[in-house]
Short mmCIF file of C-alpha atoms in Angstrom, two decimals:
data_model
loop_
_atom_site.label_atom_id
_atom_site.label_comp_id
_atom_site.label_asym_id
_atom_site.label_seq_id
_atom_site.Cartn_x
_atom_site.Cartn_y
_atom_site.Cartn_z
CA MET A 13 0.00 0.00 0.00
CA ALA A 14 2.70 2.49 1.02
CA GLU A 15 4.37 2.64 -2.42
CA LYS A 16 1.12 3.87 -4.01
CA LEU A 17 1.02 6.88 -1.70
CA GLU A 18 2.78 9.94 -3.09
CA ASN A 19 2.25 12.05 0.04
CA LYS A 20 1.79 14.94 -2.39
CA PHE A 21 0.54 17.29 0.33
CA GLY A 22 3.07 16.28 2.97
CA LYS A 23 0.26 15.48 5.40
CA ILE A 24 1.36 11.89 6.06
CA ARG A 25 3.83 12.20 8.90
CA THR A 26 5.43 10.17 11.63
CA VAL A 27 3.92 10.02 15.09
CA GLU A 28 7.03 11.84 16.39
CA GLU A 29 6.42 14.71 13.96
CA ALA A 30 2.78 14.91 14.98
CA MET A 31 3.75 15.04 18.66
CA THR A 32 5.81 18.23 18.19
CA HIS A 33 2.45 20.06 18.26
CA ILE A 34 1.65 18.82 21.76
CA ASN A 35 3.55 20.58 24.52
CA ASP A 36 3.09 21.93 28.05
CA GLY A 37 -0.09 24.03 28.14
CA THR A 38 -1.50 22.82 24.80
CA SER A 39 -5.29 22.64 24.57
CA ILE A 40 -6.34 19.31 23.07
CA MET A 41 -9.61 17.88 21.89
CA ILE A 42 -9.70 14.10 22.13
CA ALA A 43 -12.62 12.46 20.40
CA GLY A 44 -14.11 9.23 21.67
CA PHE A 45 -17.00 8.04 23.80
CA CYS A 46 -16.00 5.74 26.67
CA GLY A 47 -12.72 5.53 24.74
CA VAL A 48 -14.36 4.27 21.54
CA GLY A 49 -13.12 6.65 18.85
CA SER A 50 -10.03 7.77 20.83
CA SER A 51 -6.60 7.20 19.25
CA TYR A 52 -4.74 4.59 21.29
CA ARG A 53 -1.28 5.49 20.04
CA LEU A 54 -1.49 9.27 20.36
CA VAL A 55 -2.80 9.01 23.92
CA GLN A 56 0.14 6.72 24.75
CA GLU A 57 2.51 9.27 23.19
CA ILE A 58 1.04 12.13 25.25
CA ILE A 59 1.68 10.10 28.40
CA LYS A 60 5.20 9.19 27.25
CA LYS A 61 6.06 12.80 26.45
CA GLY A 62 4.92 13.80 29.95
CA VAL A 63 3.53 17.18 28.91
CA LYS A 64 1.72 19.05 31.71
CA ASN A 65 -0.90 21.75 32.23
CA LEU A 66 -2.98 20.52 29.34
CA THR A 67 -6.50 21.69 28.70
CA LEU A 68 -8.48 18.66 27.61
CA ILE A 69 -11.82 18.78 25.84
CA SER A 70 -13.57 15.43 25.66
CA VAL A 71 -17.15 14.22 25.91
CA ASP A 72 -16.20 12.06 28.90
CA ALA A 73 -13.07 11.12 30.79
CA GLY A 74 -13.03 7.74 29.07
CA ASP A 75 -13.28 4.43 30.83
CA PRO A 76 -10.79 3.39 33.54
CA GLU A 77 -7.37 3.30 31.85
CA VAL A 78 -8.95 3.91 28.47
CA GLY A 79 -8.90 7.15 26.50
CA PRO A 80 -8.47 10.45 28.35
CA ASP A 81 -8.50 8.76 31.78
CA TYR A 82 -4.92 7.67 31.16
CA ILE A 83 -3.73 11.27 30.73
CA ILE A 84 -5.89 12.57 33.56
CA ARG A 85 -4.71 10.07 36.17
CA GLY A 86 -1.10 11.02 35.35
CA GLU A 87 -2.03 14.57 36.46
CA GLN A 88 -1.10 16.03 33.09
CA VAL A 89 -4.35 17.97 32.83
CA LYS A 90 -4.96 21.41 34.33
CA LYS A 91 -8.47 21.82 33.01
CA LEU A 92 -10.98 19.33 31.67
CA ILE A 93 -14.05 20.42 29.74
CA THR A 94 -16.48 17.50 29.61
CA SER A 95 -19.99 16.18 30.29
CA HIS A 96 -19.30 13.03 32.27
CA ILE A 97 -16.60 11.65 34.55
CA GLY A 98 -18.68 9.06 36.41
CA ALA A 99 -16.93 6.04 34.89
CA THR A 100 -13.48 7.20 36.00
CA PRO A 101 -13.38 7.74 39.79
CA ARG A 102 -9.82 9.10 39.74
CA THR A 103 -11.02 12.08 37.69
CA GLY A 104 -13.55 12.97 40.38
CA GLU A 105 -10.93 12.59 43.10
CA LEU A 106 -8.55 14.97 41.30
CA LEU A 107 -11.42 17.45 41.01
CA ASN A 108 -12.24 17.16 44.73
CA GLU A 109 -8.53 17.39 45.66
CA GLY A 110 -8.32 20.66 43.70
CA LYS A 111 -5.65 19.25 41.39
CA MET A 112 -7.70 19.74 38.27
CA ASP A 113 -10.40 22.14 37.18
CA VAL A 114 -13.45 20.57 35.54
CA GLU A 115 -15.97 22.51 33.50
CA PHE A 116 -19.17 20.50 32.99
CA SER A 117 -21.33 21.05 29.97
CA PRO A 118 -24.45 18.98 29.16
CA GLN A 119 -23.49 16.48 26.49
CA GLY A 120 -25.62 17.95 23.72
CA THR A 121 -24.49 21.47 24.59
CA LEU A 122 -20.85 20.37 24.69
CA SER A 123 -21.22 18.70 21.29
CA GLU A 124 -22.80 21.84 19.88
CA ARG A 125 -20.10 24.09 21.40
CA ILE A 126 -17.50 22.03 19.56
CA ARG A 127 -19.58 22.02 16.38
CA ALA A 128 -19.90 25.82 16.66
CA GLY A 129 -16.14 26.13 17.12
CA GLY A 130 -15.63 24.26 13.88
CA VAL A 131 -18.12 26.17 11.77
CA GLY A 132 -17.19 29.74 12.66
CA ILE A 133 -20.08 30.45 15.04
CA PRO A 134 -18.83 32.12 18.25
CA ALA A 135 -21.84 31.30 20.48
CA PHE A 136 -25.40 30.03 20.38
CA LEU A 137 -28.57 30.01 22.49
CA THR A 138 -30.06 26.96 24.17
CA ASP A 139 -32.64 26.27 26.87
CA VAL A 140 -30.82 23.13 28.05
CA GLY A 141 -29.52 23.79 31.56
CA LEU A 142 -32.03 26.52 32.46
CA GLY A 143 -32.83 26.34 36.16
CA THR A 144 -29.74 24.19 36.84
CA ILE A 145 -26.21 24.93 38.05
CA ILE A 146 -25.19 25.13 34.39
CA GLU A 147 -26.62 28.67 34.45
CA GLU A 148 -23.87 29.90 36.75
CA GLY A 149 -21.78 32.65 35.19
CA LYS A 150 -23.64 32.51 31.89
CA GLN A 151 -25.41 35.29 30.11
CA LYS A 152 -29.18 34.86 29.73
CA VAL A 153 -30.83 36.08 26.57
CA THR A 154 -34.56 36.55 25.96
CA LEU A 155 -35.58 35.90 22.39
CA ASN A 156 -39.21 35.97 21.20
CA GLY A 157 -40.31 35.98 24.84
CA LYS A 158 -38.36 32.85 25.80
CA GLU A 159 -35.30 32.63 27.95
CA TYR A 160 -32.07 30.97 26.82
CA LEU A 161 -28.49 30.52 27.96
CA LEU A 162 -25.70 31.88 25.81
CA GLU A 163 -23.23 29.03 25.26
CA THR A 164 -19.85 29.79 23.76
CA ALA A 165 -18.01 27.88 21.04
CA LEU A 166 -15.01 25.73 21.85
CA ARG A 167 -11.78 25.47 19.89
CA ALA A 168 -8.42 23.91 20.73
CA ASP A 169 -4.81 24.06 19.62
CA VAL A 170 -4.87 20.42 18.57
CA ALA A 171 -7.55 17.84 17.78
CA ILE A 172 -6.78 14.13 17.98
CA ILE A 173 -8.97 12.23 15.58
CA LEU A 174 -9.40 8.51 15.00
CA ALA A 175 -10.51 7.56 11.49
CA GLU A 176 -11.24 4.22 9.92
CA LYS A 177 -9.76 5.41 6.66
CA ALA A 178 -7.97 8.51 5.37
CA ASP A 179 -6.78 9.34 1.89
CA GLU A 180 -3.61 11.37 1.52
CA PHE A 181 -5.50 14.66 1.35
CA GLY A 182 -7.16 13.77 4.67
CA ASN A 183 -10.66 12.87 3.49
CA LEU A 184 -11.98 10.75 6.34
CA ILE A 185 -14.49 8.07 7.06
CA TYR A 186 -15.27 6.71 10.50
CA ASN A 187 -16.60 3.44 11.88
CA LYS A 188 -19.98 3.07 13.62
CA THR A 189 -20.03 4.59 17.13
CA ALA A 190 -16.34 5.47 16.87
CA ARG A 191 -17.57 8.51 14.93
CA GLY A 192 -18.72 10.35 18.07
CA LEU A 193 -17.37 13.89 18.04
CA ASN A 194 -14.52 13.09 15.63
CA PRO A 195 -16.03 14.99 12.65
CA HIS A 196 -16.67 18.07 14.79
CA MET A 197 -13.35 18.12 16.62
CA ALA A 198 -11.59 17.69 13.26
CA ARG A 199 -12.88 21.18 12.33
CA ALA A 200 -12.48 22.90 15.68
CA ALA A 201 -8.68 22.92 16.16
CA ASP A 202 -5.73 24.84 14.74
CA VAL A 203 -3.90 21.57 14.06
CA THR A 204 -5.92 18.47 13.28
CA ILE A 205 -4.01 15.23 13.72
CA VAL A 206 -5.64 12.09 12.40
CA ASP A 207 -4.72 8.58 13.45
CA ALA A 208 -6.00 6.49 10.54
CA ARG A 209 -6.32 2.71 10.58
CA GLU A 210 -5.68 2.77 6.87
CA ILE A 211 -4.24 5.43 4.55
CA VAL A 212 -5.31 5.15 0.91
CA PRO A 213 -4.45 7.00 -2.31
CA LEU A 214 -6.51 9.91 -3.63
CA GLY A 215 -9.65 8.63 -5.28
CA ALA A 216 -9.84 5.47 -3.20
CA ILE A 217 -12.67 6.90 -1.08
CA ASP A 218 -15.95 7.53 -2.90
CA PRO A 219 -16.64 11.29 -2.51
CA GLU A 220 -20.19 10.36 -1.49
CA HIS A 221 -18.79 8.50 1.51
CA VAL A 222 -16.44 11.20 2.80
CA VAL A 223 -17.55 12.44 6.23
CA THR A 224 -14.72 14.90 6.93
CA PRO A 225 -13.31 16.68 3.87
CA GLY A 226 -9.52 16.69 3.74
CA ALA A 227 -9.33 20.48 3.90
CA TYR A 228 -9.77 20.21 7.67
CA VAL A 229 -6.92 17.76 8.20
CA ASP A 230 -3.29 18.78 8.76
CA ILE A 231 -1.46 15.63 9.78
CA ILE A 232 -2.17 11.95 9.13
CA VAL A 233 -0.40 9.19 11.04
CA GLN A 234 -0.89 5.49 11.30
CA GLY A 235 -0.71 4.95 15.02
CA GLY A 236 -1.89 1.38 15.43
CA GLY A 237 -2.64 -0.33 18.72
CA GLU A 238 -5.95 -0.90 20.43
CA TRP A 239 -7.56 -0.27 23.78
CA THR A 240 -8.63 -3.05 26.09
CA TRP A 241 -12.12 -2.32 27.37
CA GLU A 242 -13.60 -3.28 30.71
CA TRP A 243 -16.13 -5.63 29.07
CA GLN A 244 -13.24 -7.62 27.61
CA LEU A 245 -11.63 -8.06 31.01
CA LYS A 246 -14.87 -9.26 32.62
CA LYS A 247 -15.07 -12.32 30.41
CA MET B 14 -45.03 -15.59 43.03
CA GLY B 15 -45.18 -12.53 40.81
CA MET B 16 -42.44 -10.64 39.01
CA ALA B 17 -39.71 -8.79 40.87
CA ILE B 18 -40.81 -5.20 41.43
CA LYS B 19 -38.05 -3.63 39.32
CA GLU B 20 -39.12 -5.84 36.42
CA MET B 21 -42.74 -4.78 36.94
CA MET B 22 -41.71 -1.12 36.90
CA ALA B 23 -39.88 -1.69 33.62
CA LYS B 24 -42.85 -3.57 32.16
CA ARG B 25 -45.18 -0.74 33.15
CA ALA B 26 -42.88 1.82 31.50
CA ALA B 27 -42.88 -0.29 28.32
CA GLU B 28 -46.69 0.10 28.15
CA GLU B 29 -46.09 3.79 27.34
CA ILE B 30 -44.17 2.98 24.16
CA ASP B 31 -45.90 2.86 20.76
CA ASN B 32 -44.90 1.25 17.49
CA GLY B 33 -42.30 3.36 15.65
CA ASN B 34 -41.34 5.39 18.72
CA VAL B 35 -37.86 6.82 19.12
CA VAL B 36 -36.85 6.04 22.71
CA ASN B 37 -33.86 6.70 24.94
CA LEU B 38 -33.40 4.56 28.05
CA GLY B 39 -31.28 5.71 30.98
CA PHE B 40 -29.21 3.52 33.29
CA GLY B 41 -30.58 1.12 35.89
CA ILE B 42 -34.23 0.04 35.79
CA PRO B 43 -34.87 2.02 32.55
CA GLN B 44 -32.46 -0.30 30.73
CA LYS B 45 -34.77 -3.22 31.54
CA VAL B 46 -37.67 -1.58 29.69
CA VAL B 47 -36.40 -2.92 26.37
CA ASN B 48 -37.11 -6.48 27.56
CA TYR B 49 -40.84 -5.72 27.81
CA ILE B 50 -41.53 -4.10 24.46
CA PRO B 51 -43.97 -6.47 22.73
CA ALA B 52 -42.79 -8.22 19.57
CA ASP B 53 -45.47 -6.54 17.44
CA LYS B 54 -43.95 -3.13 18.12
CA THR B 55 -40.81 -1.92 16.36
CA VAL B 56 -39.07 0.68 18.46
CA PHE B 57 -35.91 2.60 17.63
CA LEU B 58 -33.62 2.94 20.62
CA HIS B 59 -31.47 6.04 20.62
CA ALA B 60 -27.98 6.09 22.13
CA GLU B 61 -26.37 9.46 22.82
CA ASN B 62 -23.05 8.61 21.18
CA GLY B 63 -24.71 8.27 17.78
CA VAL B 64 -27.04 5.33 17.08
CA LEU B 65 -30.74 5.13 16.33
CA GLY B 66 -31.84 1.52 16.31
CA ALA B 67 -29.63 0.01 18.99
CA GLY B 68 -30.20 -3.73 19.33
CA PRO B 69 -29.58 -6.29 22.04
CA ALA B 70 -26.16 -7.32 23.32
CA PRO B 71 -24.18 -9.48 20.88
CA GLU B 72 -23.39 -13.09 21.66
CA PRO B 73 -20.14 -13.46 23.60
CA GLY B 74 -17.25 -13.38 21.16
CA LYS B 75 -19.27 -11.49 18.53
CA GLU B 76 -18.74 -8.02 20.06
CA ASP B 77 -17.74 -5.16 17.78
CA LYS B 78 -15.30 -2.90 19.65
CA GLU B 79 -16.63 0.16 17.85
CA LEU B 80 -20.32 -0.49 18.38
CA ILE B 81 -21.35 0.48 21.91
CA ASP B 82 -24.28 2.08 23.69
CA SER B 83 -24.14 5.15 25.90
CA GLY B 84 -22.94 3.00 28.80
CA GLY B 85 -19.91 1.80 26.85
CA VAL B 86 -21.37 -1.69 26.49
CA PRO B 87 -21.25 -3.58 23.17
CA ILE B 88 -24.55 -3.65 21.29
CA THR B 89 -25.90 -4.72 17.92
CA THR B 90 -28.16 -2.79 15.56
CA VAL B 91 -31.68 -3.62 14.41
CA PRO B 92 -32.83 -3.46 10.76
CA GLY B 93 -33.46 0.19 9.97
CA ALA B 94 -30.73 1.49 12.28
CA SER B 95 -28.55 4.51 11.51
CA PHE B 96 -25.25 5.91 12.74
CA PHE B 97 -24.48 9.62 13.11
CA ASP B 98 -22.12 11.84 15.05
CA SER B 99 -22.77 12.91 18.65
CA ALA B 100 -23.80 16.48 17.76
CA ASP B 101 -26.43 15.11 15.37
CA SER B 102 -27.48 12.73 18.12
CA PHE B 103 -28.47 15.68 20.29
CA ALA B 104 -29.86 17.61 17.32
CA LEU B 105 -32.42 14.80 17.17
CA VAL B 106 -33.20 15.30 20.86
CA ARG B 107 -33.38 19.11 20.86
CA SER B 108 -35.49 19.24 17.71
CA GLY B 109 -38.21 17.16 19.35
CA LYS B 110 -37.77 13.86 17.53
CA LEU B 111 -37.24 11.79 20.67
CA ASP B 112 -40.68 10.48 21.65
CA ILE B 113 -39.85 9.09 25.08
CA THR B 114 -37.00 9.03 27.52
CA VAL B 115 -37.10 6.82 30.59
CA LEU B 116 -34.74 8.09 33.27
CA GLY B 117 -33.87 7.26 36.85
CA ALA B 118 -34.59 9.92 39.48
CA LEU B 119 -33.26 11.05 42.84
CA GLU B 120 -36.16 13.47 43.31
CA VAL B 121 -39.22 14.56 41.33
CA ALA B 122 -41.16 17.69 42.28
CA GLU B 123 -44.89 18.22 41.87
CA ASN B 124 -44.23 20.72 39.07
CA GLY B 125 -42.25 18.08 37.16
CA ASP B 126 -38.77 19.27 38.13
CA LEU B 127 -36.27 16.41 37.98
CA ALA B 128 -33.07 15.92 39.99
CA ASN B 129 -31.13 12.86 38.89
CA TRP B 130 -27.49 13.74 38.30
CA MET B 131 -25.65 14.68 41.45
CA VAL B 132 -25.62 14.58 45.24
CA PRO B 133 -23.53 17.39 46.75
CA GLY B 134 -20.56 16.21 48.77
CA GLY B 135 -19.69 13.08 46.81
CA LEU B 136 -17.79 12.49 43.61
CA ILE B 137 -19.50 14.48 40.87
CA PRO B 138 -20.26 12.21 37.92
CA GLY B 139 -21.33 14.93 35.50
CA MET B 140 -24.70 15.11 33.80
CA GLY B 141 -23.82 13.40 30.53
CA GLY B 142 -26.82 13.76 28.25
CA ALA B 143 -29.46 13.81 31.01
CA MET B 144 -30.11 17.57 30.90
CA ASP B 145 -30.59 17.56 27.13
CA LEU B 146 -32.82 14.47 27.22
CA ALA B 147 -34.96 15.66 30.14
CA ARG B 148 -35.48 19.09 28.64
CA HIS B 149 -36.38 18.01 25.12
CA ALA B 150 -37.80 14.49 25.00
CA LYS B 151 -41.50 14.72 24.14
CA LYS B 152 -42.31 12.55 27.16
CA VAL B 153 -40.09 12.12 30.20
CA ILE B 154 -40.85 9.10 32.38
CA ALA B 155 -39.09 8.96 35.74
CA VAL B 156 -38.63 5.47 37.17
CA THR B 157 -37.61 5.41 40.82
CA MET B 158 -38.18 3.87 44.21
CA HIS B 159 -40.96 5.83 45.94
CA THR B 160 -38.81 6.53 49.00
CA ASP B 161 -35.09 6.64 49.69
CA LYS B 162 -33.27 4.23 52.03
CA LYS B 163 -34.25 6.37 55.04
CA GLY B 164 -37.90 6.29 54.04
CA ASN B 165 -38.05 9.88 52.76
CA SER B 166 -40.29 10.41 49.77
CA LYS B 167 -38.54 11.03 46.45
CA LEU B 168 -41.72 12.73 45.26
CA LYS B 169 -41.67 16.19 46.78
CA LYS B 170 -43.15 19.66 46.70
CA SER B 171 -39.83 20.91 45.40
CA CYS B 172 -36.45 19.28 44.75
CA SER B 173 -33.65 19.89 47.23
CA LEU B 174 -30.92 18.39 45.01
CA PRO B 175 -29.42 20.15 41.97
CA LEU B 176 -31.88 19.97 39.08
CA THR B 177 -31.41 18.14 35.82
CA ALA B 178 -34.22 20.08 34.15
CA MET B 179 -37.26 22.11 35.17
CA SER B 180 -40.88 20.95 34.72
CA CYS B 181 -40.01 18.04 32.49
CA VAL B 182 -41.41 14.83 34.05
CA SER B 183 -44.91 13.80 32.98
CA LEU B 184 -45.10 10.31 34.48
CA VAL B 185 -43.50 8.78 37.56
CA ILE B 186 -43.37 5.00 37.95
CA THR B 187 -42.34 3.94 41.44
CA ASP B 188 -42.20 0.59 43.21
CA ILE B 189 -45.70 1.17 44.57
CA ALA B 190 -47.54 3.45 42.16
CA VAL B 191 -47.88 5.21 38.83
CA ILE B 192 -48.36 8.94 39.16
CA GLU B 193 -49.01 11.46 36.45
CA VAL B 194 -47.62 14.98 36.71
CA ASP B 195 -49.98 17.57 35.26
CA ASP B 196 -50.21 21.33 35.70
CA LYS B 197 -51.91 20.87 39.09
CA GLY B 198 -49.27 18.50 40.46
CA PHE B 199 -49.24 14.77 41.22
CA LEU B 200 -52.19 12.59 40.20
CA LEU B 201 -52.30 8.98 41.39
CA LYS B 202 -53.60 6.69 38.66
CA GLU B 203 -52.36 3.19 39.45
CA VAL B 204 -50.98 1.15 42.32
CA PHE B 205 -48.96 -2.04 42.09
CA GLU B 206 -50.68 -5.13 43.49
CA GLY B 207 -50.26 -5.34 47.26
CA HIS B 208 -50.23 -1.57 47.77
CA THR B 209 -53.05 0.80 48.66
CA VAL B 210 -53.99 4.35 47.76
CA GLU B 211 -53.65 5.30 51.44
CA GLU B 212 -50.10 3.95 51.58
CA VAL B 213 -49.11 5.91 48.46
CA ILE B 214 -50.60 9.12 49.89
CA GLU B 215 -48.74 8.56 53.15
CA LYS B 216 -45.41 7.96 51.39
CA THR B 217 -45.69 10.92 49.01
CA GLY B 218 -44.08 14.15 50.13
CA ALA B 219 -46.51 16.41 48.29
CA ASP B 220 -50.24 16.72 47.69
CA LEU B 221 -51.59 13.76 45.77
CA ARG B 222 -54.84 13.83 43.88
CA VAL B 223 -56.39 10.43 43.13
CA VAL B 224 -58.37 9.38 40.05
CA ASP B 225 -61.78 7.78 40.55
CA ASN B 226 -60.88 4.33 39.34
CA VAL B 227 -57.36 3.52 40.45
CA ARG B 228 -55.94 0.62 38.43
CA THR B 229 -54.24 -2.14 40.35
CA ILE B 230 -51.31 -3.38 38.28
CA SER B 231 -50.73 -7.08 38.42
CA TYR B 232 -48.44 -8.95 36.04
CA GLU B 233 -48.02 -12.68 35.71
CA ALA B 234 -44.46 -13.87 36.19
#
């Protein structure tokens, strides 16, 4: 396969090259839901590099020792923006110990904040969270006689994306529930790094099947490796 | 010997579901509801991560690592299922296409306020998709024990715990009764076999109106 790839756009890089974009203080979006859709290799590399004071944006904190949980339990994260940390007790402990700041956003609102960040919309109105602690510190807007919360868009320095397939321009397709927030995070970062299971030549993906157009993608690596999920260990 | 009460609660919740409904089931007892949807009804189960048409668990060894439900557990899909991203998943919820959500509850208030996501002082789990679901599902069914472990009613005049969403619950199914929430408050409609209207009134921490003909729910095991 490799000999067919011309790497005409220079987007196909080594994992080491990709990792130069992740340093102390970098804000990172990591896609994945309970770890499904999170790049195994790039998470391992973030741990190995030992970068600190990260801002992490992720729908959840992963599952124990899967996905973002790995980075969080190593105390590499200064701030986590997420909707759920209930599956990863260590995350909650770090929050209670004051070692990490956690900003909670309802899952649909969080998804939309990331979507907004990727489509050039700075903020939007929603009634989700009205009358709850989510209101705290947020501007309320009345529109057509109804009250809404103003929710701001999210962007990051780097997005870490897991794709089933990428062509060398970075056109992406995903697999089942590993899609998650991958297509939205791919648009919402200054540098979008894709870990692709397979890299194919231009034209090998039917344009009708492309989910993320290659224009959004900066770096493509083939990370390899796989998570072990809790349900596998229980057997 | 009849069914276990949690199974009966799930079976009662399943009675609310119609053919073709789009339904999201929360954790705990709500997850059991799927087992009681009759075979002549085709229901599309929604999972927050991005599936409509979630099917039962795969046989051991047939799991697909990239096909999970919102609890991270491997699932299958039913004929007619679709995959989409997680923002689209909540677009479906906010735009009013989710017919029913069945959620657990810590407290329900007589105006329909729901608290089900956190207890101050412990580890904070985060709300996940509960706030979005509770606010925008067309029908929110709360399934909960009638009282907590200390015997305090979970049905109250107002919630003391942090809210998930305001005025969202329209039906409460407890281990002793089925109670509708309308604009006047709680309305007792049904009791599970072995329980009385008087007992439900006594265990409810708010005013309870009672319909004329209270149904007694009894299911064969």
